[in-house]
Amino acid sequence: MEVPAELAGGKDAAASLPSMSQPIPVEITVVKAQDLKTLKSNVLVTLVRVEYNGEVLGDSPKTGVLPSGTAEYNFSTSFECSPDGPNSLEVIVQKPLLLTVLEVGPREKKKTEKITPLGQAVVDLLPLLQGVRSLKVFAPLYAVPASSSEKLHPKATGGLEVTVSTKELLLSATQFSSGNLLSITMEAAYSVPGVFTVEGQQNYMACLQIPAAGEKELLLLFQNGILKADGEKEPLPRPKNWPLGTILAPGALAIPNSFIVGGPYEDEDGDLTRSKDREFRRQAESTKRIVWDTERRCYLDAAAVAVLQKRIAECRYWPVELCKMSMASGGKGKTSKADKGDEDKQIAFHGVAYVNMMHLLCPGVKQIRGAFRVFSYQDGEVFEKTRIQHSIFRDLRSQLSLAKEGLGTSPVSRAAPTKAQKEDKDSSGTLLNPSKIQLSDGTGGSENVTNLLEGQYSEAGTFLVMEIKLDRPLVPKRPREELVRRVKEMIHPKPELPPWTGGAKKAVEAYEKCVTSVAAAILREYHELFGKQLPDQGVIDHGTLEEQRRQLNYELNTSGKYFAFKEQLKHSVVKIVREKYLKTEAFENQGQLQEFLSELYVFLVGHMHIALNKLLSGEDVSSTPTPCATNKQLLLFAREAEANRDLKLASLFYSQRIAQDQCSIQSWLDYGAFCLLHKDATKAQECFKKALCLDPQHTQSLLLCGIVAVKLQHYEEAEIFFEDACCLEPSSIIAWTLSGLFYELQNNYIRAERNFREAKKLLQAQLEEERRILEAAEAEGKKPSTAPEEIPDGSADKLPEVVEGVTSKEKATALQEAPEAPCLAPGPQPPPCTIFMKTVEFLMKVNAVRFVHKALAHELLSLQGGPTCAYYLALAWTYSLQEDLPRCEECVCEAIRIDPTNPNVWAQKGHLCYLKKDFDKAKNCYEQVISFVEDAVDMHFVYLRLGSIYLEEKEYGRAKQIYLLACDNSASCLTWLGVGIACYRMKEMVEAEDALSEANALNNTNAEVWGYLTLICLHGGRQLEAEQCYKYTIKLGLKNSELLQEIDATQSRFGFGNPSL
């Protein structure tokens, strides 16, 4: 049966479609049929019938079938496409061309020819709306089920060659590019109420409205759902069906090249995506269910697309209604007003599912697919969630009783109720059968009836699986090129000014040249007075040198050459003051003058030495000596200073790393992370952007730029950085997770959830790949890592967890800089790896405390068995940075309770006790860490702090041993200083001096090292060296008052060492 005229379309159906001035004919030509013998081996004569939208367009002449199974028809027909006619664009979008091959039997006496349907084929006309004026297709023929006396081949390979063309485009290029195609596939309803029975004629329907331009709605109705009993699951993939109702060849209902493919539950956008819903859905898919597997399409022009976006933004939840209508009492013709009460009782089990459409407003998203819970339809609840006041089934109740099949897409006015609807409200609401639910129309009586079986769907756990798909996303995703351009605009440094050769550099070079000239002149004066000293004459003693110096000074002063040399240098010094130090005005007070003179003196003496070295050695000497500390050592020194709360010194070391190699991305990132931690977000941003300038493809730099942009509340910039990171490295779990955390901060929970889902998908794929590699290694009899029997604590099975899920660009620093170690204890297996803990590891390395708290909150919600040791360690780290020691202690205690054999836990507790100045407990914790076979991640600081405790307790032998372990692990100035102090206290002066010399070689600006070298020189009777060491001790500003008092007492006892006395 065909669709009722009032539901089939007409003027309202094309409300959202572009207008056409004149009808456009659509020409159809059936060229020929092939392989008809595969349908029926003895077929001789056939004809083809062309139908569209329920109308027969024509029959071809009778044509004989060749022995090869080919029949040449060359039959042409047409129909007109017009918005005012029955075949509008809306119909062409969703209805195919139906072709039926009919077999013409031999004419018998006094009887007409017997015509029997042989097969049917369909042609999708959608390409005509996609910029195509002519299409040529080979449409497969599907066999019509035969009678008992005839046998057709259901798996036939025959087909029809068909061409379809129009003289002009149905849609212009502008209309096509600005519009969109919306496809909705209703798959099935699962876990339906138990009162649903297979017996009886029931029409299971679902429908929803799509907003269009103006005051119209596009109604998409899915009828004739099939109730299936318990049994096998629906196969995957399976074809989507045309909304044609019943046709002669059921196989032709399948839409060509369109399938339901399913997918993991976790990748869906519906209500049942959690792991705890997995088993329930598996069971429901093999129990009683209603299956549609039908796709409906509608074309939306530019105005309708705008309305769709606006409606989604205004209300994210859209209702999809579900009901059951009895077909038994449906009569023919119109339903009288007296029969309204009977008609009302036909529709039952009115339910509704709420689909969150906000996903379609995410950039690049074209599809929503998922399982949506079905609830009993309640007017108040539906209006509260969707802002829709009327039920679709209630508004179309009278028409639905007439439409037994093939209800087409029809616009439904949002205006006041019609007269028929008002009559419905006046009719009786009494139900004779309690299993039937009258649709709510806002009256009190019907609502009471509805409440009788309220919760039928909820009690059964019914859910509806459907898909909503667009041809193009409503919000296009930013292309990679645009992201690169935006990032370049944000990080592009200002062009450097060209160097001025007549400035400071030239003044310094002139000074060094002048020093060389004066030194050569003085050397000539010396040779004239005393002659040249030959190498074979031996070394001149100290007394003779002093006498020669006095005579030279006397000659230079009496001859006036001294003043000449001074005047010669004066001009170059003035140029340095003006060009290098930019001093052109008088000083305000004597203090400023003295301070400047001291600074200038140091500078002039330094460059004097450089010039003299060039003169005496005969070769150029670099003005910047090669640093003795490597990049890695400077990073260690910086972290030591940071741990000792000496932020100025730490900043100096970070700056020295950058000065050594300004092209080192990691040096800039480390300095930026330091600034981020200590509330200098602007400086951190400069460092991160500098790193990104060095390599715009560096994912970690992009993420850090995004983090600091959030800190500075530059949210638009942050979004660009995070989006570019995900686009640059789509396999990065950390990038997707961080981007999700950012969107959550912006209350954009839909995009946050989609990014988290992508990260989980990547993690699952990596875990499966690692599991596959492990199984393959075991199958070959190989061990993928160190054998467990070789390491008693069982860490071999857990070591791979450290870098699990980290991308190629993240693996390089994952091990050496991870602030917390994974659980390495024997016994239970490590907890499941999650995207949030992997992100926490990265965030802790860069001191992004705010994001760490967000990630840990998600980790706490996602854990099944409660918080893990790693969770508490990370939380304790955040509290320690905030100096919230009581809460830090609570977290550490919980971590110890969970994993008492984890060295990182005891190291964290030791640091906590050290900060609280509870040195006895700290010592016990550090000793516990050292007793483990496996080292903690931050063993360097464990050694340093344990050694300092031993020194305070005067256990110098143990202190020396611990500091030597630290030197072997990662030598620094502080580790060798500890060795030197311990040896000095034990009167091992030679070893002490060697250790302090090592410390001084690594860092010659440590005042404490110079102080202990002063004591050693005093004890050794080396007066000149003692005075020199003491000068550096005072100059560098020794802050250890006890050490200063000890130096003063020693100088007084020996009677030398202080030049001021």
PDB file of N, CA and C in Angstrom, residues 520-566:
ATOM      1  N   ALA A 520     103.952  44.867  25.161  1.00  0.00           N
ATOM      2  CA  ALA A 520     105.138  44.686  24.328  1.00  0.00           C
ATOM      3  C   ALA A 520     106.171  45.785  24.608  1.00  0.00           C
ATOM      4  N   ALA A 521     105.675  47.002  24.844  1.00  0.00           N
ATOM      5  CA  ALA A 521     106.587  48.111  25.144  1.00  0.00           C
ATOM      6  C   ALA A 521     107.276  47.913  26.498  1.00  0.00           C
ATOM      7  N   ILE A 522     106.509  47.465  27.494  1.00  0.00           N
ATOM      8  CA  ILE A 522     107.097  47.219  28.816  1.00  0.00           C
ATOM      9  C   ILE A 522     108.122  46.090  28.741  1.00  0.00           C
ATOM     10  N   LEU A 523     107.821  45.043  27.936  1.00  0.00           N
ATOM     11  CA  LEU A 523     108.759  43.931  27.793  1.00  0.00           C
ATOM     12  C   LEU A 523     110.075  44.402  27.151  1.00  0.00           C
ATOM     13  N   ARG A 524     109.984  45.325  26.219  1.00  0.00           N
ATOM     14  CA  ARG A 524     111.205  45.860  25.613  1.00  0.00           C
ATOM     15  C   ARG A 524     112.030  46.646  26.643  1.00  0.00           C
ATOM     16  N   GLU A 525     111.345  47.428  27.502  1.00  0.00           N
ATOM     17  CA  GLU A 525     112.039  48.158  28.569  1.00  0.00           C
ATOM     18  C   GLU A 525     112.747  47.180  29.511  1.00  0.00           C
ATOM     19  N   TYR A 526     112.112  46.078  29.828  1.00  0.00           N
ATOM     20  CA  TYR A 526     112.701  45.064  30.711  1.00  0.00           C
ATOM     21  C   TYR A 526     113.965  44.478  30.084  1.00  0.00           C
ATOM     22  N   HIS A 527     113.845  44.162  28.773  1.00  0.00           N
ATOM     23  CA  HIS A 527     115.025  43.582  28.088  1.00  0.00           C
ATOM     24  C   HIS A 527     116.188  44.573  28.027  1.00  0.00           C
ATOM     25  N   GLU A 528     115.889  45.885  27.894  1.00  0.00           N
ATOM     26  CA  GLU A 528     116.953  46.887  27.849  1.00  0.00           C
ATOM     27  C   GLU A 528     117.659  47.011  29.198  1.00  0.00           C
ATOM     28  N   LEU A 529     116.907  46.819  30.294  1.00  0.00           N
ATOM     29  CA  LEU A 529     117.483  46.943  31.626  1.00  0.00           C
ATOM     30  C   LEU A 529     118.236  45.686  32.047  1.00  0.00           C
ATOM     31  N   PHE A 530     117.646  44.511  31.799  1.00  0.00           N
ATOM     32  CA  PHE A 530     118.199  43.275  32.380  1.00  0.00           C
ATOM     33  C   PHE A 530     118.601  42.246  31.323  1.00  0.00           C
ATOM     34  N   GLY A 531     118.333  42.545  30.074  1.00  0.00           N
ATOM     35  CA  GLY A 531     118.662  41.580  29.039  1.00  0.00           C
ATOM     36  C   GLY A 531     117.618  40.462  28.982  1.00  0.00           C
ATOM     37  N   LYS A 532     117.709  39.606  27.913  1.00  0.00           N
ATOM     38  CA  LYS A 532     116.778  38.495  27.748  1.00  0.00           C
ATOM     39  C   LYS A 532     117.210  37.307  28.578  1.00  0.00           C
ATOM     40  N   GLN A 533     116.290  36.675  29.240  1.00  0.00           N
ATOM     41  CA  GLN A 533     116.546  35.499  30.061  1.00  0.00           C
ATOM     42  C   GLN A 533     116.447  34.262  29.184  1.00  0.00           C
ATOM     43  N   LEU A 534     117.558  33.552  29.017  1.00  0.00           N
ATOM     44  CA  LEU A 534     117.568  32.350  28.178  1.00  0.00           C
ATOM     45  C   LEU A 534     117.087  31.139  28.973  1.00  0.00           C
ATOM     46  N   PRO A 535     116.525  30.127  28.301  1.00  0.00           N
ATOM     47  CA  PRO A 535     115.998  28.959  29.017  1.00  0.00           C
ATOM     48  C   PRO A 535     117.061  28.181  29.768  1.00  0.00           C
ATOM     49  N   ASP A 536     118.331  28.132  29.242  1.00  0.00           N
ATOM     50  CA  ASP A 536     119.351  27.327  29.907  1.00  0.00           C
ATOM     51  C   ASP A 536     119.964  28.017  31.125  1.00  0.00           C
ATOM     52  N   GLN A 537     119.541  29.273  31.410  1.00  0.00           N
ATOM     53  CA  GLN A 537     120.083  29.984  32.568  1.00  0.00           C
ATOM     54  C   GLN A 537     119.348  29.664  33.860  1.00  0.00           C
ATOM     55  N   GLY A 538     118.328  28.826  33.779  1.00  0.00           N
ATOM     56  CA  GLY A 538     117.617  28.427  34.987  1.00  0.00           C
ATOM     57  C   GLY A 538     116.525  29.413  35.365  1.00  0.00           C
ATOM     58  N   VAL A 539     115.879  29.112  36.482  1.00  0.00           N
ATOM     59  CA  VAL A 539     114.750  29.925  36.958  1.00  0.00           C
ATOM     60  C   VAL A 539     115.274  31.000  37.884  1.00  0.00           C
ATOM     61  N   ILE A 540     114.799  32.255  37.685  1.00  0.00           N
ATOM     62  CA  ILE A 540     115.211  33.365  38.549  1.00  0.00           C
ATOM     63  C   ILE A 540     114.518  33.226  39.884  1.00  0.00           C
ATOM     64  N   ASP A 541     115.235  33.406  40.963  1.00  0.00           N
ATOM     65  CA  ASP A 541     114.631  33.251  42.285  1.00  0.00           C
ATOM     66  C   ASP A 541     113.685  34.422  42.565  1.00  0.00           C
ATOM     67  N   HIS A 542     112.858  34.227  43.605  1.00  0.00           N
ATOM     68  CA  HIS A 542     111.808  35.186  43.928  1.00  0.00           C
ATOM     69  C   HIS A 542     112.390  36.545  44.326  1.00  0.00           C
ATOM     70  N   GLY A 543     113.495  36.565  45.090  1.00  0.00           N
ATOM     71  CA  GLY A 543     114.101  37.827  45.522  1.00  0.00           C
ATOM     72  C   GLY A 543     114.611  38.648  44.358  1.00  0.00           C
ATOM     73  N   THR A 544     115.272  38.004  43.396  1.00  0.00           N
ATOM     74  CA  THR A 544     115.783  38.717  42.223  1.00  0.00           C
ATOM     75  C   THR A 544     114.643  39.332  41.413  1.00  0.00           C
ATOM     76  N   LEU A 545     113.528  38.551  41.263  1.00  0.00           N
ATOM     77  CA  LEU A 545     112.381  39.073  40.517  1.00  0.00           C
ATOM     78  C   LEU A 545     111.804  40.322  41.184  1.00  0.00           C
ATOM     79  N   GLU A 546     111.720  40.313  42.513  1.00  0.00           N
ATOM     80  CA  GLU A 546     111.186  41.472  43.225  1.00  0.00           C
ATOM     81  C   GLU A 546     112.104  42.686  43.018  1.00  0.00           C
ATOM     82  N   GLU A 547     113.389  42.475  43.044  1.00  0.00           N
ATOM     83  CA  GLU A 547     114.327  43.577  42.838  1.00  0.00           C
ATOM     84  C   GLU A 547     114.212  44.143  41.417  1.00  0.00           C
ATOM     85  N   GLN A 548     114.115  43.263  40.437  1.00  0.00           N
ATOM     86  CA  GLN A 548     113.950  43.718  39.058  1.00  0.00           C
ATOM     87  C   GLN A 548     112.636  44.491  38.879  1.00  0.00           C
ATOM     88  N   ARG A 549     111.590  44.045  39.555  1.00  0.00           N
ATOM     89  CA  ARG A 549     110.299  44.740  39.444  1.00  0.00           C
ATOM     90  C   ARG A 549     110.392  46.155  39.975  1.00  0.00           C
ATOM     91  N   ARG A 550     111.090  46.331  41.146  1.00  0.00           N
ATOM     92  CA  ARG A 550     111.236  47.672  41.729  1.00  0.00           C
ATOM     93  C   ARG A 550     112.044  48.584  40.788  1.00  0.00           C
ATOM     94  N   GLN A 551     113.100  48.040  40.214  1.00  0.00           N
ATOM     95  CA  GLN A 551     113.920  48.854  39.307  1.00  0.00           C
ATOM     96  C   GLN A 551     113.131  49.255  38.046  1.00  0.00           C
ATOM     97  N   LEU A 552     112.341  48.334  37.525  1.00  0.00           N
ATOM     98  CA  LEU A 552     111.539  48.635  36.331  1.00  0.00           C
ATOM     99  C   LEU A 552     110.517  49.717  36.630  1.00  0.00           C
ATOM    100  N   ASN A 553     109.821  49.601  37.772  1.00  0.00           N
ATOM    101  CA  ASN A 553     108.837  50.623  38.157  1.00  0.00           C
ATOM    102  C   ASN A 553     109.513  51.997  38.302  1.00  0.00           C
ATOM    103  N   TYR A 554     110.731  51.995  38.891  1.00  0.00           N
ATOM    104  CA  TYR A 554     111.451  53.262  39.090  1.00  0.00           C
ATOM    105  C   TYR A 554     111.788  53.904  37.746  1.00  0.00           C
ATOM    106  N   GLU A 555     112.283  53.103  36.813  1.00  0.00           N
ATOM    107  CA  GLU A 555     112.649  53.627  35.508  1.00  0.00           C
ATOM    108  C   GLU A 555     111.435  54.166  34.743  1.00  0.00           C
ATOM    109  N   LEU A 556     110.310  53.417  34.830  1.00  0.00           N
ATOM    110  CA  LEU A 556     109.103  53.847  34.109  1.00  0.00           C
ATOM    111  C   LEU A 556     108.544  55.139  34.686  1.00  0.00           C
ATOM    112  N   ASN A 557     108.604  55.278  36.029  1.00  0.00           N
ATOM    113  CA  ASN A 557     108.059  56.486  36.656  1.00  0.00           C
ATOM    114  C   ASN A 557     108.961  57.694  36.419  1.00  0.00           C
ATOM    115  N   THR A 558     110.260  57.492  36.558  1.00  0.00           N
ATOM    116  CA  THR A 558     111.175  58.636  36.410  1.00  0.00           C
ATOM    117  C   THR A 558     111.283  59.102  34.976  1.00  0.00           C
ATOM    118  N   SER A 559     111.100  58.188  34.025  1.00  0.00           N
ATOM    119  CA  SER A 559     111.194  58.560  32.611  1.00  0.00           C
ATOM    120  C   SER A 559     109.870  59.105  32.058  1.00  0.00           C
ATOM    121  N   GLY A 560     108.791  58.985  32.825  1.00  0.00           N
ATOM    122  CA  GLY A 560     107.483  59.453  32.347  1.00  0.00           C
ATOM    123  C   GLY A 560     106.764  58.466  31.455  1.00  0.00           C
ATOM    124  N   LYS A 561     107.387  57.302  31.200  1.00  0.00           N
ATOM    125  CA  LYS A 561     106.746  56.312  30.322  1.00  0.00           C
ATOM    126  C   LYS A 561     105.504  55.684  30.983  1.00  0.00           C
ATOM    127  N   TYR A 562     105.529  55.580  32.320  1.00  0.00           N
ATOM    128  CA  TYR A 562     104.360  55.000  33.015  1.00  0.00           C
ATOM    129  C   TYR A 562     103.108  55.811  32.716  1.00  0.00           C
ATOM    130  N   PHE A 563     103.229  57.156  32.799  1.00  0.00           N
ATOM    131  CA  PHE A 563     102.070  58.008  32.546  1.00  0.00           C
ATOM    132  C   PHE A 563     101.687  57.973  31.069  1.00  0.00           C
ATOM    133  N   ALA A 564     102.670  57.800  30.203  1.00  0.00           N
ATOM    134  CA  ALA A 564     102.365  57.676  28.771  1.00  0.00           C
ATOM    135  C   ALA A 564     101.569  56.405  28.483  1.00  0.00           C
ATOM    136  N   PHE A 565     101.985  55.309  29.100  1.00  0.00           N
ATOM    137  CA  PHE A 565     101.244  54.055  28.921  1.00  0.00           C
ATOM    138  C   PHE A 565      99.817  54.178  29.470  1.00  0.00           C
ATOM    139  N   LYS A 566      99.684  54.846  30.611  1.00  0.00           N
ATOM    140  CA  LYS A 566      98.357  54.993  31.228  1.00  0.00           C
ATOM    141  C   LYS A 566      97.432  55.817  30.339  1.00  0.00           C
TER     142      LYS A 566
END
